[in-house]
GROMACS .gro file of C-alpha atoms in nm:
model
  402
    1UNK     CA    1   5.047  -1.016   1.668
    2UNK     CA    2   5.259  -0.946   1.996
    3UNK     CA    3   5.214  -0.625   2.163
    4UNK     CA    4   5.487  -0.389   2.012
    5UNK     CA    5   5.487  -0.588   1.718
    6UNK     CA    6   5.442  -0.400   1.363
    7UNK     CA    7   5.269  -0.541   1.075
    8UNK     CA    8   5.568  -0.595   0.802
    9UNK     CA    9   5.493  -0.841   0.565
   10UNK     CA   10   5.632  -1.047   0.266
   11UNK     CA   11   5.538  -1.282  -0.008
   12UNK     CA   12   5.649  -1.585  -0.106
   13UNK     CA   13   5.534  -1.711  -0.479
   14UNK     CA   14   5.581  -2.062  -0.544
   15UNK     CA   15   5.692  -2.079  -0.921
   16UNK     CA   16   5.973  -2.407  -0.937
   17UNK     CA   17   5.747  -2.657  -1.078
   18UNK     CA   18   5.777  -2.826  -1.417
   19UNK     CA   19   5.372  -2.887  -1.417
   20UNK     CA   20   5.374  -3.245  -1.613
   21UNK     CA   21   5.042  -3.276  -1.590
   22UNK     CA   22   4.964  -2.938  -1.811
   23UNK     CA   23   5.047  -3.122  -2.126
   24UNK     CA   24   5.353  -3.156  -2.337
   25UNK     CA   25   5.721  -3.013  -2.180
   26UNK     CA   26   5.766  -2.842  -2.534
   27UNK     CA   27   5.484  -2.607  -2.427
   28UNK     CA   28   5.701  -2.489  -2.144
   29UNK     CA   29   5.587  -2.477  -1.736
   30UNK     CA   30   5.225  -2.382  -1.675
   31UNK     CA   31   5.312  -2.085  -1.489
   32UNK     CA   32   5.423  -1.915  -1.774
   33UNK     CA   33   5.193  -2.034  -2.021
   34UNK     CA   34   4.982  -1.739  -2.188
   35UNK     CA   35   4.630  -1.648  -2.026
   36UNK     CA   36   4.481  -1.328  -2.196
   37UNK     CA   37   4.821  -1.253  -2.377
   38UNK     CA   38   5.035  -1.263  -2.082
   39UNK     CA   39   5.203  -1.588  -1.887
   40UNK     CA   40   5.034  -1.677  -1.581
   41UNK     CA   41   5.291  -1.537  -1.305
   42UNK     CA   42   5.226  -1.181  -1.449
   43UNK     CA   43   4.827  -1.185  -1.331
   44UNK     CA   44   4.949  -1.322  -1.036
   45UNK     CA   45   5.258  -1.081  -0.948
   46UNK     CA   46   5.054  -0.818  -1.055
   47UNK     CA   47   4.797  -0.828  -0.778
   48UNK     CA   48   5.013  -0.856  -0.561
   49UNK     CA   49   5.229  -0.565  -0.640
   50UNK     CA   50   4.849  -0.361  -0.691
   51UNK     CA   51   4.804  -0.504  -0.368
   52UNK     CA   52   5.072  -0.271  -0.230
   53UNK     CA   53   5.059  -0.503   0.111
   54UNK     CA   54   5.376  -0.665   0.102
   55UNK     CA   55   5.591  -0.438   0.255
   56UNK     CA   56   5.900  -0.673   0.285
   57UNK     CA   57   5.918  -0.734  -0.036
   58UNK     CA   58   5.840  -1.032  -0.280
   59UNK     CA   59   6.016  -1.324  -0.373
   60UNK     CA   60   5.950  -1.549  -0.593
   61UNK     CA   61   6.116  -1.930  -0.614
   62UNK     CA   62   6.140  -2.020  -0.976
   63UNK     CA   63   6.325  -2.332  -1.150
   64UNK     CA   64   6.721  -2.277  -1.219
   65UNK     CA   65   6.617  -2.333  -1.594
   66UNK     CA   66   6.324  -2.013  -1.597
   67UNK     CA   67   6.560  -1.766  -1.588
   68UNK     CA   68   6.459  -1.637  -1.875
   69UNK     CA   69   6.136  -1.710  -1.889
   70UNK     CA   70   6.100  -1.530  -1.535
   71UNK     CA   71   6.266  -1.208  -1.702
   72UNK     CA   72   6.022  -1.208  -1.981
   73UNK     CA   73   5.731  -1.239  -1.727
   74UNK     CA   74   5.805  -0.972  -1.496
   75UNK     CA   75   5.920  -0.710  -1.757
   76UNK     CA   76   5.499  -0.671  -1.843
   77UNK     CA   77   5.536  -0.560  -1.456
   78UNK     CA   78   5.588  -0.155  -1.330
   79UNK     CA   79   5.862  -0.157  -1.110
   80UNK     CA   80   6.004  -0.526  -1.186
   81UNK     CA   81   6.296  -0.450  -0.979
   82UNK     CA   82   6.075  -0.502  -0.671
   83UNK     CA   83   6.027  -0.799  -0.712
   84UNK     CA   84   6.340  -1.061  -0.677
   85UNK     CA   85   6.413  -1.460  -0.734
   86UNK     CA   86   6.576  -1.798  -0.585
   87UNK     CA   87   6.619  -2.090  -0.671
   88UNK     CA   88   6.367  -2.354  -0.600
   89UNK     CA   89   6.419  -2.679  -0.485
   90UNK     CA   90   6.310  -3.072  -0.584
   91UNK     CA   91   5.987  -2.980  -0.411
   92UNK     CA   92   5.739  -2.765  -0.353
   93UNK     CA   93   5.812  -2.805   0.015
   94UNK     CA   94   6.220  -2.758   0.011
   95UNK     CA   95   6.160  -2.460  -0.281
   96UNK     CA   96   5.931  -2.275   0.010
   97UNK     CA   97   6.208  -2.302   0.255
   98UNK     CA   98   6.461  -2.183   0.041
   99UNK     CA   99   6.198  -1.870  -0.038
  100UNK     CA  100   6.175  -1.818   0.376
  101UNK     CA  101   6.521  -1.844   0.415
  102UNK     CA  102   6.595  -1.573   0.161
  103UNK     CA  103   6.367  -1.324   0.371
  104UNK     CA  104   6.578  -1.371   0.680
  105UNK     CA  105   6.762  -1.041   0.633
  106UNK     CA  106   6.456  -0.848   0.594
  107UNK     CA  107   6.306  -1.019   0.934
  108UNK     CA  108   5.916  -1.006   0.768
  109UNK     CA  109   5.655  -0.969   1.038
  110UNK     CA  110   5.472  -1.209   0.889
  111UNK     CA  111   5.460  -1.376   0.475
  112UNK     CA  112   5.229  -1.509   0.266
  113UNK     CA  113   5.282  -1.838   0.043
  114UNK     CA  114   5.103  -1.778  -0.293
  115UNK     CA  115   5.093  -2.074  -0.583
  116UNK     CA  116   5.204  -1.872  -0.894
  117UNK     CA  117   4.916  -2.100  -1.115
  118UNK     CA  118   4.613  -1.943  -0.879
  119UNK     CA  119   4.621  -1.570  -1.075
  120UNK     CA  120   4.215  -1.488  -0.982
  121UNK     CA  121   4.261  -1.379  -0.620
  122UNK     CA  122   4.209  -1.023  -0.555
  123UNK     CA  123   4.290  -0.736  -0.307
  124UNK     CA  124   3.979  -0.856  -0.120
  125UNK     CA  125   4.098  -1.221  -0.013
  126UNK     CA  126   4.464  -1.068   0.044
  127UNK     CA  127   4.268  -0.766   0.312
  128UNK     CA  128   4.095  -1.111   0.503
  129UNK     CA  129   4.433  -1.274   0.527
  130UNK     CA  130   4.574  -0.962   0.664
  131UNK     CA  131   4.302  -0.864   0.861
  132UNK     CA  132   4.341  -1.263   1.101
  133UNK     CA  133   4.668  -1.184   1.079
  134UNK     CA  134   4.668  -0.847   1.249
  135UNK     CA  135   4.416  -0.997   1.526
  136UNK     CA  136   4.701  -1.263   1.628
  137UNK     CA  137   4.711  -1.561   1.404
  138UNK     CA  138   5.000  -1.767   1.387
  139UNK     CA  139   4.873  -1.936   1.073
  140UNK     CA  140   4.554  -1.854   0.831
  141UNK     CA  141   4.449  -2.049   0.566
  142UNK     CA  142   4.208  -1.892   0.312
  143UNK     CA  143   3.965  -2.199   0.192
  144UNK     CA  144   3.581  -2.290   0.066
  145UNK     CA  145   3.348  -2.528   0.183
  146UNK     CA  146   3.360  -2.867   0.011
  147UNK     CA  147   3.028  -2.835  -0.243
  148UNK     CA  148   3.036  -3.175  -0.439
  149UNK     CA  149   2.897  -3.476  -0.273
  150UNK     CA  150   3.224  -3.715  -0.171
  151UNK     CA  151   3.279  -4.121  -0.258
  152UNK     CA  152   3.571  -4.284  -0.087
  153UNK     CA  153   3.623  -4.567  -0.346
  154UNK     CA  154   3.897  -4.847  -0.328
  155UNK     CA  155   4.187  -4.938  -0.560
  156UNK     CA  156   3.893  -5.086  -0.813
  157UNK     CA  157   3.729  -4.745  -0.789
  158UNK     CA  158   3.448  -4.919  -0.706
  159UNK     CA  159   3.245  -4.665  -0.427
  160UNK     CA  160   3.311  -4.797  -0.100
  161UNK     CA  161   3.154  -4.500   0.145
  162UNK     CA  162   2.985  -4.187   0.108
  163UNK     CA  163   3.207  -3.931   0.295
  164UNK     CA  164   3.019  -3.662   0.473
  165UNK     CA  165   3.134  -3.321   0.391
  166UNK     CA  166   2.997  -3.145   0.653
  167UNK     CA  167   3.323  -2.899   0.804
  168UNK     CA  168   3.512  -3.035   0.492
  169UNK     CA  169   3.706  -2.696   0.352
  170UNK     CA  170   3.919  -2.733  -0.004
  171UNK     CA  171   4.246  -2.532   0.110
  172UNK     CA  172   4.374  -2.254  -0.083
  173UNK     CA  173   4.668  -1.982  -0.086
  174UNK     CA  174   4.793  -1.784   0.027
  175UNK     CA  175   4.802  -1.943   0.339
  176UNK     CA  176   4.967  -1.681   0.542
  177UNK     CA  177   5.131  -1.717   0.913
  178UNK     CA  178   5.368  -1.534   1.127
  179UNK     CA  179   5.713  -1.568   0.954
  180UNK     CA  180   5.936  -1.651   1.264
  181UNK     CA  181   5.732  -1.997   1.378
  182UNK     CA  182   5.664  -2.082   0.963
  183UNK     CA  183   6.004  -2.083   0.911
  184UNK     CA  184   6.082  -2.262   1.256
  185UNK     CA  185   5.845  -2.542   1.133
  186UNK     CA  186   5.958  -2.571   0.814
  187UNK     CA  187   6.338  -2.656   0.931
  188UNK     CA  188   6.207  -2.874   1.182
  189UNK     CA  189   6.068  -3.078   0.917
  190UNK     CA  190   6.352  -3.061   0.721
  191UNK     CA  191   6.543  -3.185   1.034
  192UNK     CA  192   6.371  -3.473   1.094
  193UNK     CA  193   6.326  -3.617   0.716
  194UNK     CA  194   5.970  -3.500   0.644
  195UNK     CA  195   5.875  -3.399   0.289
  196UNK     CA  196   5.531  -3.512   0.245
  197UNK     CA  197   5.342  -3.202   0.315
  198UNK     CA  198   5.121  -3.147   0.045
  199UNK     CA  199   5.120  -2.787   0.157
  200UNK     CA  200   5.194  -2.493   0.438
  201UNK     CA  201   4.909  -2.526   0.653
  202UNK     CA  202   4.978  -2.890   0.680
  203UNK     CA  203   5.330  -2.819   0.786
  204UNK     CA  204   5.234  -2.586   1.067
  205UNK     CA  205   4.970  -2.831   1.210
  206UNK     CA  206   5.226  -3.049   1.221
  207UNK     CA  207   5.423  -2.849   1.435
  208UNK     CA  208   5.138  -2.796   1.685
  209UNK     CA  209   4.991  -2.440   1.548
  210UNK     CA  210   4.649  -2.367   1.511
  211UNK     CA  211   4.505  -2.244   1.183
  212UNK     CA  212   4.254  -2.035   1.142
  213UNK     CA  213   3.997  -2.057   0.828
  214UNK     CA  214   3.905  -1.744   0.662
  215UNK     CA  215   3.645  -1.696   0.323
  216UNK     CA  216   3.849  -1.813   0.053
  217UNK     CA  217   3.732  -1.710  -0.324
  218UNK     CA  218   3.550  -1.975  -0.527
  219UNK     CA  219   3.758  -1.842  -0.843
  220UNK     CA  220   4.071  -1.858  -0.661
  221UNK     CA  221   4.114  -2.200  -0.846
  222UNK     CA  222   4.436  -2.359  -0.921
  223UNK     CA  223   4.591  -2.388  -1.264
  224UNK     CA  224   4.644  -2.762  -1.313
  225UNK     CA  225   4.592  -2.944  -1.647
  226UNK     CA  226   4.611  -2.819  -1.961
  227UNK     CA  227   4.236  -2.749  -2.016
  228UNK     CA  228   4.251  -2.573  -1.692
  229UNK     CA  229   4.513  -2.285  -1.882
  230UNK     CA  230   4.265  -2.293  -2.190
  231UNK     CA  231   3.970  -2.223  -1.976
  232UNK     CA  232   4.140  -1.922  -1.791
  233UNK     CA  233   4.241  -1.795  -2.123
  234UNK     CA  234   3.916  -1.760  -2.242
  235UNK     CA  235   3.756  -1.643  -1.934
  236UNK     CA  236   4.033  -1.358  -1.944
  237UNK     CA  237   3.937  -1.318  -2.341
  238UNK     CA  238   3.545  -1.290  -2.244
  239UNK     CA  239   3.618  -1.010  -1.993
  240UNK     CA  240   3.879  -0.810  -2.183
  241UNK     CA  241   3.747  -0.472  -2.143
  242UNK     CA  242   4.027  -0.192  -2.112
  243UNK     CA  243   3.957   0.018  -1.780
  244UNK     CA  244   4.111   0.329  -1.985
  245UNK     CA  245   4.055   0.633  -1.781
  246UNK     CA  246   4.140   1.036  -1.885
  247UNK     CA  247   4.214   1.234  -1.538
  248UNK     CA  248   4.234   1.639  -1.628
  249UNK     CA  249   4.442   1.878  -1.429
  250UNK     CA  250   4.468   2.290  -1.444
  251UNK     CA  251   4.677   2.488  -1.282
  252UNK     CA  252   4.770   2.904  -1.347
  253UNK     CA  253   5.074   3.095  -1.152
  254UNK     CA  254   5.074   3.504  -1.107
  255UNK     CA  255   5.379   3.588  -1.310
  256UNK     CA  256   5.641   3.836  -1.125
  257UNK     CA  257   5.957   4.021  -1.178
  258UNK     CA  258   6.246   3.768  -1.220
  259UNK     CA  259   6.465   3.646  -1.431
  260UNK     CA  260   6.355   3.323  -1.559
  261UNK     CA  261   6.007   3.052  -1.572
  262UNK     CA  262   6.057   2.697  -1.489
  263UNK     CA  263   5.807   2.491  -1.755
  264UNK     CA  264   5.825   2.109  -1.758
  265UNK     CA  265   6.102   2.110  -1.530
  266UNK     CA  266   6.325   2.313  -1.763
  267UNK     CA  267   6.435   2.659  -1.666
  268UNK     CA  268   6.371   2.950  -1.956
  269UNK     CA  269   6.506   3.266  -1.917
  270UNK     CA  270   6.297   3.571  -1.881
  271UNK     CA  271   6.240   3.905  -1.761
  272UNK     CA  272   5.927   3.740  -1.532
  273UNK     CA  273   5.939   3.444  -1.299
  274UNK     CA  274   5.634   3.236  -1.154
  275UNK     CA  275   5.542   3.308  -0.802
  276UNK     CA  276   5.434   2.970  -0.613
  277UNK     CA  277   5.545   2.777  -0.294
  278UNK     CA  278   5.730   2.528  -0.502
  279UNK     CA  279   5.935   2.620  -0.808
  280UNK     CA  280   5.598   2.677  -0.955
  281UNK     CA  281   5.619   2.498  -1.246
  282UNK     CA  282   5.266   2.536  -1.367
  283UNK     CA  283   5.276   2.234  -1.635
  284UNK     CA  284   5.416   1.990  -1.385
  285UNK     CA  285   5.135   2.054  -1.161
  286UNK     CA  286   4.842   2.048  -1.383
  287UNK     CA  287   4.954   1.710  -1.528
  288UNK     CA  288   5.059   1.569  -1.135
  289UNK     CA  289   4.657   1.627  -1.131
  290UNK     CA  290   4.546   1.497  -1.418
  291UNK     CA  291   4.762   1.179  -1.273
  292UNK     CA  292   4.611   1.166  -0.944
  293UNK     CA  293   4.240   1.232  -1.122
  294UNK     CA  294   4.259   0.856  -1.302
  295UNK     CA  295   4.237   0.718  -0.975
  296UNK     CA  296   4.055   0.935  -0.707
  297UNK     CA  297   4.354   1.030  -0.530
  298UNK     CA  298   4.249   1.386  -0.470
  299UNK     CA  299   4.494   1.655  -0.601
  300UNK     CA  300   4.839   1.806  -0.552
  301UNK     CA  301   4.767   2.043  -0.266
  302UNK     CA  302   4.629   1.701  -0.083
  303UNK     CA  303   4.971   1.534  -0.123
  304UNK     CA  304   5.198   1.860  -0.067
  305UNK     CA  305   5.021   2.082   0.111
  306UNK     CA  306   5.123   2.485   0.024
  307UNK     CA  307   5.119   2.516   0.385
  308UNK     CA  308   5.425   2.270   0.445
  309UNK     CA  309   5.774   2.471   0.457
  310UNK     CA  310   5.953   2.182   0.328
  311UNK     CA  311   5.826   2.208  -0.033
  312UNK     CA  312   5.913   2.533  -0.015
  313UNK     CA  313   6.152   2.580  -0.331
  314UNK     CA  314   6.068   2.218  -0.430
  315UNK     CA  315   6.102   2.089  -0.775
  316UNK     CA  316   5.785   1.973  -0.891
  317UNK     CA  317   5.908   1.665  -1.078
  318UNK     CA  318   5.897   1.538  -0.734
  319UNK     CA  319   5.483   1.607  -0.728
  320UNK     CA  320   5.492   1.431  -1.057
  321UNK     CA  321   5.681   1.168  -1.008
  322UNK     CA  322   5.485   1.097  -0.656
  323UNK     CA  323   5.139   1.130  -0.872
  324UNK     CA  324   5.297   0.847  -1.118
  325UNK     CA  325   5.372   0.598  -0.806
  326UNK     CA  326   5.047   0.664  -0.667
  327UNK     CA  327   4.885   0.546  -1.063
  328UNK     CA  328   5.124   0.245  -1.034
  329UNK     CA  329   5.076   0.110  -0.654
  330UNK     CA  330   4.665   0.137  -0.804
  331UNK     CA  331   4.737  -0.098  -1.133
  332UNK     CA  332   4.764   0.182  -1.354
  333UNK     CA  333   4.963   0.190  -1.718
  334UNK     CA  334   5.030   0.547  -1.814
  335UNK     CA  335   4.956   0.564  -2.197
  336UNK     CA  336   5.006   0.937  -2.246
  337UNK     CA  337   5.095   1.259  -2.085
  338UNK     CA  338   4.944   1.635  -2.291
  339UNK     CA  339   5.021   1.955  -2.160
  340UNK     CA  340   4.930   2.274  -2.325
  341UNK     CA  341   5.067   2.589  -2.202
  342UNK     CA  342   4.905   2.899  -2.248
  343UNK     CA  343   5.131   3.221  -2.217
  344UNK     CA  344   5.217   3.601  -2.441
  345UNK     CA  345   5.568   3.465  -2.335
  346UNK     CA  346   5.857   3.323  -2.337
  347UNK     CA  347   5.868   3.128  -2.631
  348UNK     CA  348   5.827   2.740  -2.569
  349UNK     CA  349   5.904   2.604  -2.926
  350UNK     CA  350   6.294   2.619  -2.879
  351UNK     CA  351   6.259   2.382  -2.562
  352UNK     CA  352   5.948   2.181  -2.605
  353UNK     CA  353   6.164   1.880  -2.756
  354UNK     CA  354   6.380   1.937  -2.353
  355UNK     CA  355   5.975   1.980  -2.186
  356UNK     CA  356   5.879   1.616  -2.375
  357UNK     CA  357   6.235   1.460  -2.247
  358UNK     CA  358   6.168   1.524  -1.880
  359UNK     CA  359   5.770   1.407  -1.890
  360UNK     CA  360   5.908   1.116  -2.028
  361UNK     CA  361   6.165   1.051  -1.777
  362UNK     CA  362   5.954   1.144  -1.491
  363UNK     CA  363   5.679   0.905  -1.568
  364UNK     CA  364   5.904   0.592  -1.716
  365UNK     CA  365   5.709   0.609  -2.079
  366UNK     CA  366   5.834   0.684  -2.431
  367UNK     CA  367   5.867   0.992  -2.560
  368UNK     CA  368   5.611   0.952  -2.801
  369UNK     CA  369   5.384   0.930  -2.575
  370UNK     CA  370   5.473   1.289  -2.428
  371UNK     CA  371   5.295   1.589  -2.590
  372UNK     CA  372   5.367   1.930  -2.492
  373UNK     CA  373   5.190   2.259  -2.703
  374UNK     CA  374   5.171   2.605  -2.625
  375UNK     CA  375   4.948   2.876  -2.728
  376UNK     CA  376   4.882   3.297  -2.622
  377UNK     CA  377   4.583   3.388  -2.538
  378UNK     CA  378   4.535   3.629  -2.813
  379UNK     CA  379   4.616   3.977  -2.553
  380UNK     CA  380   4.318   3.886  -2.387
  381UNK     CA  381   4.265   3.832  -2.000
  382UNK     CA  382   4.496   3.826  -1.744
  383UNK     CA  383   4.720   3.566  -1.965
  384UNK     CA  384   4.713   3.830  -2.224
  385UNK     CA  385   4.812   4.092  -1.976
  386UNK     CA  386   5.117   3.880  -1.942
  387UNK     CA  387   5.010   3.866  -1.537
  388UNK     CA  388   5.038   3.474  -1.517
  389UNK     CA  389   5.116   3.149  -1.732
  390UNK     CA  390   4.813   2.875  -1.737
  391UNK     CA  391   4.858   2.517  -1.820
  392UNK     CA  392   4.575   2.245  -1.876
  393UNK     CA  393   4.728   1.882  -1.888
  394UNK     CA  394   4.563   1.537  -1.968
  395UNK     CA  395   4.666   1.207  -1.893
  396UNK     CA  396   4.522   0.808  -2.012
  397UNK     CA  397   4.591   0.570  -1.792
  398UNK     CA  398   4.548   0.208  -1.805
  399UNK     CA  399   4.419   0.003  -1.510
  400UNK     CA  400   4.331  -0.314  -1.400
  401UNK     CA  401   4.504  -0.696  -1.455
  402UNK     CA  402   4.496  -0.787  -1.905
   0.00000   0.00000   0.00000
């Protein structure tokens, strides 16, 4: 990177191909073939957007004719709208250029070019790429040392040589590079005729950059024949264990002469009010840490400090709906949302149907997944005193790539 120069970069997924060698067209493209019940462009979106790296956004070059299928794939994803599509060309080589072009407006940093069919990278190869990138790196290219012993053999495949493979590397993606000189080497190939690069790196040491190897990922293997898709499937079936996790959040407010008690984000009258920084909406804030519990991410005075005068007054579906971004940017599905209240008063029956509706909302699930219950505490303690409202929420959450 040039001095002054932030660190804003995109993705590119190449998803245009018709992959004839996958078997039969009826089955449809091998990028959106099933693996472990979903097509094969959802793993590999899905790490990415996990990944939470790509700050210029994502695009993805699909066929004119996937429209639909793209749709379908995507709609498995949180925040789908993130996430946008061109139209690829006759080859993988054009169908990249037409995905750079279509970043020119946001002016990435830097981007990296993913094959959709390679869904078993992780955050770990993506942090390597980064990391060469950040040191100065016009062009990195993640790959692993050639293994196999290698036979050149002639056009009656009869062995002709044993080819050393000493510094032989199989390439991989994402190859990654700084976007301006990428894209200035991809038009100057288009310019003068050339579309036999079997891939990016090859196209930038055409054009006289230098490419850097970094530790590729031996599972990092690319989907191409049909046995290939029936392998992954059941390597995904082997290893389908649900990464289900239950965070737990409690929160209690003094209550105070007012003349009403925000719960759940709806307002109740009363002849009390809760006395807090924010609007004090105890519920909200015991389930924004039951949230932020499912994935280590500390709890709601971490994120919104009491000590900040700008959440002074603050509605707390903004603490909520911060703790649900946090769970999605990590991989996380959010199954289910419980809060119990426990107060001598107000009533909560009349509005818990209102309480449900805004969880809901806040956190993008169905309403049947939103609980909300509310109990006294019998006249004893300080709840029973009617000095302060308590709340103890619970929330499942879903992480990780099935």
């Amino acid at each position: 990177m040039t001095t002054g120069e932030s660190f804003n970069p995109a993705v590119v997924v190449v998803a245009a191909g018709r992959g004839e060698r996958a078997g039969s067209p009826t089955e449809g493209p091998k990028q959106y073939r099933l693996i472990g019940g979903l097509p094969v462009i959802t793993h590999t979106l899905r790490t990415f957007a996990a990944w939470g790296g790509a700050k210029a956004g994502i695009v993805v070059v699909i066929h004119p004719d996937d429209e639909a299928l793209f749709a379908d794939a995507i709609a498995h994803l949180h925040a789908p709208g993130a996430i946008r599509f061109v139209h690829g060309a006759t080859t993988r080589q054009g169908s990249v250029l037409r995905g750079l072009s279509a970043l020119e407006k946001e002016r990435p940093s830097h981007v990296m070019i993913h094959d959709a069919v390679r869904p078993f990278f992780d955050a770990a190869l993506l942090d390597r790429v980064s990391a060469a990138l950040r040191s100065g790196e016009d062009a990195v290219l993640p790959a692993v040392a050639v293994a196999d012993t290698l036979k050149k053999a002639g056009a009656d495949r009869t062995v002709g040589a044993t080819v050393s493979r000493e510094g032989l590397y199989a390439a991989q993606t994402p190859q990654a590079f700084r976007y301006p000189v990428i894209l200035a080497a991809h038009l100057k190939a288009e310019g003068e005729g050339r579309s036999d690069f079997t891939d990016d790196a090859g196209i930038a040491e055409w054009a006289g950059l230098s490419v850097k190897l970094v530790d590729g990922l031996a599972e990092n293997v690319k989907l191409t024949y049909r046995r290939d898709i029936a392998m992954a499937d059941e390597k995904l079936a082997r290893n389908l264990i649900a990464d289900i996790r239950t965070g737990n959040g409690y929160d209690v407010h003094q209550l105070v002469p007012g003349d009403g008690v925000t719960l759940c984000g709806v307002k109740i009258p009363h002849d009390m009010a809760l006395s807090g920084h924010s609007d004090a909406d105890v519920a909200f804030h015991a389930l924004t840490d039951a949230l932020l519990a499912t994935c280590g991410a500390g709890d709601i005075g971490d994120h919104f400090p009491p000590s900040d005068p700008q959440w002074r007054g603050a509605a707390s579906h903004i603490f909520l709906a911060h703790a649900a971004k946090i769970v999605r940017e990590k991989g996380g599905v959010i199954l289910n949302a419980d809060v119990s209240l426990i107060a001598e008063a107000p009533k909560v029956g009349p509005h818990r149907l209102a309480m449900r509706q805004n969880i809901a909302e806040c956190l993008g699930i169905d309403l049947d997944r939103c609980s909300v219950k509310a109990t006294t505490n019998e006249t004893i303690g300080f709840v029973g005193r009617r000095e302060g409202i308590a709340a103890i929420a619970t929330a499942s959450v879903h992480y990780g790539n099935i």
